[in-house]
CSV table of N, CA and C in Angstrom, one decimal:
chain,number,residue,atom,x,y,z
A,1,UNK,N,-8.6,-24.1,-11.6
A,1,UNK,CA,-7.3,-23.3,-11.5
A,1,UNK,C,-6.5,-23.9,-10.3
A,2,UNK,N,-5.3,-24.1,-10.5
A,2,UNK,CA,-4.4,-24.6,-9.4
A,2,UNK,C,-3.2,-23.7,-9.3
A,3,UNK,N,-2.8,-23.4,-8.1
A,3,UNK,CA,-1.6,-22.6,-7.9
A,3,UNK,C,-0.7,-23.4,-7.0
A,4,UNK,N,0.6,-23.3,-7.2
A,4,UNK,CA,1.6,-24.0,-6.4
A,4,UNK,C,2.8,-23.1,-6.2
A,5,UNK,N,3.1,-22.9,-4.9
A,5,UNK,CA,4.3,-22.1,-4.5
A,5,UNK,C,5.5,-23.0,-4.5
A,6,UNK,N,6.6,-22.3,-4.8
A,6,UNK,CA,7.9,-23.0,-4.7
A,6,UNK,C,9.0,-22.0,-4.3
A,7,UNK,N,10.0,-22.5,-3.7
A,7,UNK,CA,11.1,-21.7,-3.3
A,7,UNK,C,11.8,-22.2,-2.0
A,8,UNK,N,12.9,-21.6,-1.6
A,8,UNK,CA,13.6,-22.0,-0.4
A,8,UNK,C,12.8,-21.9,0.9
A,9,UNK,N,12.9,-22.9,1.8
A,9,UNK,CA,12.2,-22.8,3.0
A,9,UNK,C,13.0,-22.1,4.1
A,10,UNK,N,14.2,-21.8,3.9
A,10,UNK,CA,15.1,-21.2,4.9
A,10,UNK,C,15.9,-20.0,4.2
A,11,UNK,N,15.8,-18.9,4.8
A,11,UNK,CA,16.5,-17.7,4.2
A,11,UNK,C,17.2,-17.0,5.4
A,12,UNK,N,18.5,-16.6,5.1
A,12,UNK,CA,19.2,-15.9,6.2
A,12,UNK,C,18.8,-14.5,6.3
A,13,UNK,N,18.9,-13.9,7.5
A,13,UNK,CA,18.6,-12.5,7.7
A,13,UNK,C,19.5,-11.6,6.8
A,14,UNK,N,18.8,-10.6,6.3
A,14,UNK,CA,19.4,-9.6,5.4
A,14,UNK,C,19.4,-10.0,3.9
A,15,UNK,N,19.1,-11.3,3.7
A,15,UNK,CA,19.0,-11.8,2.3
A,15,UNK,C,17.7,-11.5,1.7
A,16,UNK,N,17.5,-11.9,0.4
A,16,UNK,CA,16.3,-11.7,-0.3
A,16,UNK,C,15.5,-13.1,-0.4
A,17,UNK,N,14.2,-13.0,0.0
A,17,UNK,CA,13.3,-14.1,-0.1
A,17,UNK,C,12.8,-14.2,-1.5
A,18,UNK,N,12.8,-15.3,-2.2
A,18,UNK,CA,12.3,-15.4,-3.5
A,18,UNK,C,11.4,-16.6,-3.6
A,19,UNK,N,10.2,-16.4,-4.0
A,19,UNK,CA,9.2,-17.5,-4.2
A,19,UNK,C,8.6,-17.3,-5.6
A,20,UNK,N,8.2,-18.5,-6.2
A,20,UNK,CA,7.5,-18.5,-7.5
A,20,UNK,C,6.2,-19.3,-7.3
A,21,UNK,N,5.2,-18.8,-8.0
A,21,UNK,CA,3.9,-19.4,-8.0
A,21,UNK,C,3.6,-19.9,-9.4
A,22,UNK,N,3.4,-21.2,-9.6
A,22,UNK,CA,3.1,-21.7,-10.9
A,22,UNK,C,1.6,-21.9,-11.0
A,23,UNK,N,1.0,-21.4,-12.0
A,23,UNK,CA,-0.5,-21.5,-12.2
A,23,UNK,C,-0.8,-22.4,-13.4
A,24,UNK,N,-1.8,-23.3,-13.1
A,24,UNK,CA,-2.3,-24.2,-14.2
A,24,UNK,C,-3.8,-24.1,-14.2
A,25,UNK,N,-4.3,-24.3,-15.4
A,25,UNK,CA,-5.8,-24.3,-15.6
A,25,UNK,C,-6.3,-22.9,-15.8
A,26,UNK,N,-5.5,-21.9,-16.0
A,26,UNK,CA,-5.9,-20.6,-16.3
A,26,UNK,C,-4.7,-19.7,-16.6
A,27,UNK,N,-4.9,-18.7,-17.4
A,27,UNK,CA,-3.8,-17.8,-17.8
A,27,UNK,C,-3.7,-16.6,-16.8
A,28,UNK,N,-2.5,-16.2,-16.5
A,28,UNK,CA,-2.3,-15.1,-15.6
A,28,UNK,C,-2.5,-13.8,-16.3
A,29,UNK,N,-2.8,-13.8,-17.6
A,29,UNK,CA,-3.0,-12.6,-18.4
A,29,UNK,C,-4.5,-12.4,-18.7
A,30,UNK,N,-5.3,-13.3,-18.2
A,30,UNK,CA,-6.8,-13.2,-18.4
A,30,UNK,C,-7.4,-12.1,-17.6
A,31,UNK,N,-8.3,-11.3,-18.3
A,31,UNK,CA,-9.1,-10.3,-17.6
A,31,UNK,C,-10.0,-11.0,-16.6
A,32,UNK,N,-10.4,-10.5,-15.6
A,32,UNK,CA,-9.9,-9.4,-14.8
A,32,UNK,C,-9.5,-10.0,-13.5
A,33,UNK,N,-8.3,-10.5,-13.4
A,33,UNK,CA,-7.8,-11.1,-12.2
A,33,UNK,C,-6.4,-10.5,-11.8
A,34,UNK,N,-6.2,-10.5,-10.5
A,34,UNK,CA,-4.9,-10.1,-9.9
A,34,UNK,C,-4.3,-11.4,-9.3
A,35,UNK,N,-3.0,-11.4,-9.3
A,35,UNK,CA,-2.3,-12.6,-8.7
A,35,UNK,C,-1.5,-12.2,-7.5
A,36,UNK,N,-1.9,-12.7,-6.4
A,36,UNK,CA,-1.5,-12.1,-5.1
A,36,UNK,C,-0.5,-13.0,-4.4
A,37,UNK,N,0.2,-12.3,-3.5
A,37,UNK,CA,1.0,-12.9,-2.5
A,37,UNK,C,0.5,-12.5,-1.1
A,38,UNK,N,0.3,-13.4,-0.2
A,38,UNK,CA,-0.3,-13.2,1.1
A,38,UNK,C,0.6,-14.1,2.1
A,39,UNK,N,0.7,-13.6,3.3
A,39,UNK,CA,1.5,-14.4,4.2
A,39,UNK,C,0.8,-14.5,5.6
A,40,UNK,N,1.1,-15.5,6.4
A,40,UNK,CA,0.6,-15.6,7.7
A,40,UNK,C,1.7,-16.0,8.7
A,41,UNK,N,2.2,-15.0,9.5
A,41,UNK,CA,3.2,-15.3,10.5
A,41,UNK,C,2.6,-16.2,11.5
A,42,UNK,N,3.5,-16.9,12.3
A,42,UNK,CA,3.0,-17.8,13.3
A,42,UNK,C,2.2,-17.0,14.4
A,43,UNK,N,1.0,-17.5,14.6
A,43,UNK,CA,0.1,-17.0,15.6
A,43,UNK,C,-0.6,-15.7,15.3
A,44,UNK,N,-0.4,-15.3,14.0
A,44,UNK,CA,-1.0,-14.0,13.5
A,44,UNK,C,-2.0,-14.3,12.4
A,45,UNK,N,-2.7,-13.2,11.9
A,45,UNK,CA,-3.6,-13.3,10.8
A,45,UNK,C,-2.9,-13.2,9.5
A,46,UNK,N,-3.7,-13.3,8.4
A,46,UNK,CA,-3.2,-13.1,7.1
A,46,UNK,C,-2.8,-11.7,6.8
A,47,UNK,N,-1.7,-11.5,6.1
A,47,UNK,CA,-1.2,-10.2,5.7
A,47,UNK,C,-1.1,-10.2,4.2
A,48,UNK,N,-1.7,-9.2,3.5
A,48,UNK,CA,-1.6,-9.1,2.1
A,48,UNK,C,-0.2,-8.4,1.8
A,49,UNK,N,0.5,-9.0,0.8
A,49,UNK,CA,1.8,-8.5,0.5
A,49,UNK,C,1.7,-7.6,-0.8
A,50,UNK,N,1.0,-8.1,-1.8
A,50,UNK,CA,0.9,-7.4,-3.0
A,50,UNK,C,0.3,-8.3,-4.1
A,51,UNK,N,0.1,-7.6,-5.3
A,51,UNK,CA,-0.3,-8.5,-6.4
A,51,UNK,C,0.2,-7.9,-7.7
A,52,UNK,N,0.1,-8.7,-8.8
A,52,UNK,CA,0.4,-8.3,-10.1
A,52,UNK,C,-0.9,-8.5,-10.9
A,53,UNK,N,-1.3,-7.5,-11.6
A,53,UNK,CA,-2.6,-7.5,-12.4
A,53,UNK,C,-2.4,-8.3,-13.7
A,54,UNK,N,-3.6,-8.7,-14.3
A,54,UNK,CA,-3.6,-9.4,-15.6
A,54,UNK,C,-2.8,-8.5,-16.6
A,55,UNK,N,-2.8,-7.2,-16.4
A,55,UNK,CA,-2.1,-6.3,-17.3
A,55,UNK,C,-0.6,-6.2,-17.1
A,56,UNK,N,-0.2,-6.7,-16.0
A,56,UNK,CA,1.2,-6.6,-15.6
A,56,UNK,C,1.5,-5.5,-14.6
A,57,UNK,N,0.6,-4.6,-14.3
A,57,UNK,CA,0.8,-3.6,-13.3
A,57,UNK,C,0.9,-4.3,-11.9
A,58,UNK,N,1.5,-3.6,-11.0
A,58,UNK,CA,1.7,-4.2,-9.6
A,58,UNK,C,1.2,-3.2,-8.5
A,59,UNK,N,0.8,-3.8,-7.4
A,59,UNK,CA,0.4,-3.0,-6.2
A,59,UNK,C,1.0,-3.7,-5.0
A,60,UNK,N,1.5,-2.9,-4.1
A,60,UNK,CA,2.1,-3.5,-2.9
A,60,UNK,C,1.5,-2.9,-1.6
A,61,UNK,N,1.6,-3.7,-0.6
A,61,UNK,CA,1.3,-3.2,0.8
A,61,UNK,C,2.2,-2.1,1.1
A,62,UNK,N,1.6,-1.0,1.6
A,62,UNK,CA,2.5,0.2,2.0
A,62,UNK,C,3.5,-0.2,3.0
A,63,UNK,N,3.2,-1.1,3.9
A,63,UNK,CA,4.2,-1.4,4.9
A,63,UNK,C,5.3,-2.3,4.4
A,64,UNK,N,5.2,-2.9,3.3
A,64,UNK,CA,6.2,-3.7,2.7
A,64,UNK,C,6.7,-3.2,1.3
A,65,UNK,N,6.2,-2.1,0.9
A,65,UNK,CA,6.4,-1.6,-0.5
A,65,UNK,C,7.9,-1.4,-0.8
A,66,UNK,N,8.7,-0.9,0.2
A,66,UNK,CA,10.1,-0.6,-0.1
A,66,UNK,C,10.9,-1.9,-0.3
A,67,UNK,N,10.4,-3.0,0.2
A,67,UNK,CA,11.2,-4.3,0.1
A,67,UNK,C,10.6,-5.3,-0.9
A,68,UNK,N,9.5,-5.0,-1.5
A,68,UNK,CA,8.8,-6.0,-2.3
A,68,UNK,C,8.9,-5.7,-3.8
A,69,UNK,N,9.0,-6.8,-4.5
A,69,UNK,CA,8.9,-6.8,-6.0
A,69,UNK,C,8.1,-8.1,-6.4
A,70,UNK,N,7.1,-7.9,-7.3
A,70,UNK,CA,6.4,-9.0,-7.8
A,70,UNK,C,6.5,-8.9,-9.3
A,71,UNK,N,6.9,-10.0,-10.0
A,71,UNK,CA,7.0,-10.0,-11.4
A,71,UNK,C,6.4,-11.2,-12.0
A,72,UNK,N,6.4,-11.4,-13.3
A,72,UNK,CA,5.7,-12.5,-13.9
A,72,UNK,C,6.5,-13.0,-15.1
A,73,UNK,N,6.3,-14.3,-15.4
A,73,UNK,CA,6.8,-14.9,-16.6
A,73,UNK,C,5.6,-15.5,-17.3
A,74,UNK,N,5.1,-14.8,-18.3
A,74,UNK,CA,3.9,-15.2,-19.0
A,74,UNK,C,4.1,-16.5,-19.8
A,75,UNK,N,5.3,-16.7,-20.3
A,75,UNK,CA,5.6,-17.9,-21.1
A,75,UNK,C,5.4,-19.2,-20.3
A,76,UNK,N,5.7,-19.1,-19.0
A,76,UNK,CA,5.6,-20.3,-18.1
A,76,UNK,C,4.4,-20.2,-17.2
A,77,UNK,N,3.6,-19.1,-17.4
A,77,UNK,CA,2.4,-18.9,-16.5
A,77,UNK,C,2.8,-18.9,-15.0
A,78,UNK,N,3.8,-18.1,-14.7
A,78,UNK,CA,4.2,-18.0,-13.3
A,78,UNK,C,4.3,-16.6,-12.9
A,79,UNK,N,4.2,-16.3,-11.6
A,79,UNK,CA,4.5,-15.0,-11.0
A,79,UNK,C,5.3,-15.2,-9.8
A,80,UNK,N,6.2,-14.2,-9.5
A,80,UNK,CA,7.2,-14.4,-8.4
A,80,UNK,C,7.2,-13.2,-7.4
A,81,UNK,N,7.6,-13.6,-6.2
A,81,UNK,CA,7.8,-12.6,-5.2
A,81,UNK,C,9.2,-12.5,-4.8
A,82,UNK,N,9.7,-11.3,-4.6
A,82,UNK,CA,11.0,-11.0,-4.0
A,82,UNK,C,10.8,-10.1,-2.9
A,83,UNK,N,11.3,-10.5,-1.7
A,83,UNK,CA,11.2,-9.6,-0.5
A,83,UNK,C,12.6,-9.5,0.0
A,84,UNK,N,13.1,-8.3,0.0
A,84,UNK,CA,14.5,-8.0,0.3
A,84,UNK,C,14.7,-7.7,1.8
A,85,UNK,N,16.0,-7.8,2.2
A,85,UNK,CA,16.4,-7.4,3.6
A,85,UNK,C,15.5,-8.1,4.6
A,86,UNK,N,15.4,-9.4,4.5
A,86,UNK,CA,14.4,-10.1,5.5
A,86,UNK,C,15.0,-10.1,6.9
A,87,UNK,N,14.1,-10.2,7.8
A,87,UNK,CA,14.4,-10.4,9.2
A,87,UNK,C,13.6,-11.6,9.8
A,88,UNK,N,13.8,-12.0,11.0
A,88,UNK,CA,13.0,-13.1,11.5
A,88,UNK,C,11.5,-12.8,11.5
A,89,UNK,N,11.2,-11.5,11.6
A,89,UNK,CA,9.7,-11.1,11.5
A,89,UNK,C,9.1,-11.4,10.2
A,90,UNK,N,9.9,-11.8,9.2
A,90,UNK,CA,9.3,-12.2,7.9
A,90,UNK,C,9.0,-13.7,7.8
A,91,UNK,N,9.3,-14.4,8.9
A,91,UNK,CA,9.0,-15.8,9.0
A,91,UNK,C,7.5,-16.0,8.9
A,92,UNK,N,7.0,-16.8,8.0
A,92,UNK,CA,5.6,-17.0,7.8
A,92,UNK,C,5.3,-18.1,6.8
A,93,UNK,N,4.1,-18.5,6.7
A,93,UNK,CA,3.6,-19.3,5.6
A,93,UNK,C,3.2,-18.4,4.5
A,94,UNK,N,3.8,-18.5,3.3
A,94,UNK,CA,3.5,-17.7,2.2
A,94,UNK,C,2.6,-18.4,1.2
A,95,UNK,N,1.5,-17.6,0.8
A,95,UNK,CA,0.5,-18.2,-0.1
A,95,UNK,C,0.5,-17.3,-1.4
A,96,UNK,N,0.2,-18.0,-2.5
A,96,UNK,CA,-0.2,-17.2,-3.7
A,96,UNK,C,-1.7,-17.5,-3.9
A,97,UNK,N,-2.3,-16.6,-4.5
A,97,UNK,CA,-3.8,-16.7,-4.7
A,97,UNK,C,-4.2,-15.9,-5.9
A,98,UNK,N,-5.3,-16.2,-6.5
A,98,UNK,CA,-6.0,-15.5,-7.5
A,98,UNK,C,-7.0,-14.6,-6.9
A,99,UNK,N,-7.0,-13.3,-7.3
A,99,UNK,CA,-8.0,-12.4,-6.8
A,99,UNK,C,-8.9,-11.9,-8.0
A,100,UNK,N,-10.2,-12.2,-7.8
A,100,UNK,CA,-11.2,-11.8,-8.8
A,100,UNK,C,-11.6,-10.3,-8.6
A,101,UNK,N,-11.2,-9.5,-9.6
A,101,UNK,CA,-11.4,-8.1,-9.5
A,101,UNK,C,-12.9,-7.7,-9.8
A,102,UNK,N,-13.7,-8.6,-10.2
A,102,UNK,CA,-15.1,-8.3,-10.4
A,102,UNK,C,-15.9,-8.6,-9.2
A,103,UNK,N,-15.6,-9.6,-8.5
A,103,UNK,CA,-16.3,-10.1,-7.3
A,103,UNK,C,-15.6,-9.8,-6.0
A,104,UNK,N,-14.4,-9.2,-6.1
A,104,UNK,CA,-13.6,-8.8,-4.9
A,104,UNK,C,-13.4,-9.9,-4.0
A,105,UNK,N,-12.9,-11.0,-4.5
A,105,UNK,CA,-12.6,-12.2,-3.6
A,105,UNK,C,-11.4,-13.0,-4.1
A,106,UNK,N,-10.7,-13.6,-3.2
A,106,UNK,CA,-9.6,-14.5,-3.6
A,106,UNK,C,-10.2,-15.9,-3.7
A,107,UNK,N,-10.3,-16.4,-5.0
A,107,UNK,CA,-11.1,-17.6,-5.2
A,107,UNK,C,-10.3,-18.9,-5.3
A,108,UNK,N,-9.0,-18.7,-5.6
A,108,UNK,CA,-8.1,-19.9,-5.7
A,108,UNK,C,-6.8,-19.6,-4.9
A,109,UNK,N,-6.4,-20.6,-4.2
A,109,UNK,CA,-5.2,-20.4,-3.3
A,109,UNK,C,-4.2,-21.6,-3.6
A,110,UNK,N,-2.9,-21.3,-3.4
A,110,UNK,CA,-2.0,-22.4,-3.3
A,110,UNK,C,-2.1,-23.0,-1.9
A,111,UNK,N,-1.3,-24.0,-1.7
A,111,UNK,CA,-1.4,-24.7,-0.4
A,111,UNK,C,-0.5,-24.0,0.7
A,112,UNK,N,0.3,-23.1,0.2
A,112,UNK,CA,1.2,-22.4,1.1
A,112,UNK,C,2.5,-23.0,1.3
A,113,UNK,N,3.5,-22.2,1.6
A,113,UNK,CA,4.9,-22.7,1.8
A,113,UNK,C,5.5,-22.0,3.0
A,114,UNK,N,6.1,-22.8,3.9
A,114,UNK,CA,6.7,-22.2,5.1
A,114,UNK,C,8.1,-21.6,4.7
A,115,UNK,N,8.3,-20.4,5.1
A,115,UNK,CA,9.6,-19.7,4.9
A,115,UNK,C,10.0,-19.3,6.3
A,116,UNK,N,11.2,-19.7,6.7
A,116,UNK,CA,11.8,-19.3,8.0
A,116,UNK,C,13.0,-18.5,7.7
A,117,UNK,N,13.1,-17.4,8.4
A,117,UNK,CA,14.3,-16.5,8.3
A,117,UNK,C,15.1,-16.7,9.6
A,118,UNK,N,16.3,-17.3,9.4
A,118,UNK,CA,17.1,-17.6,10.5
A,118,UNK,C,18.6,-17.8,10.0
A,119,UNK,N,19.5,-17.4,10.9
A,119,UNK,CA,20.9,-17.7,10.6
A,119,UNK,C,21.3,-19.1,11.0
């Protein structure tokens, strides 16, 4: 399984950050996986943003819930992140990953993409 993030590397404050993760080697509708977005701000640890389940249901971090939307395009085997009203504190490396719901671990990750929020 391979995951690849894509999207703008620079976003202006107050705008919406949009990223897409393209998955190959496995379907995003296969039981029992969740497809996650995770980020790492500079000098800080990993922060879970949310995921979309194989069923299409979504779960978000409580701290980001009001600004987060994760959706999917099953025909292209992609899932996407939208984070609205961004500030410089949203600057981070953003990763997509597959989460195995049976073994409770993220077993495949994308390489990550740097997103900077700046005017």
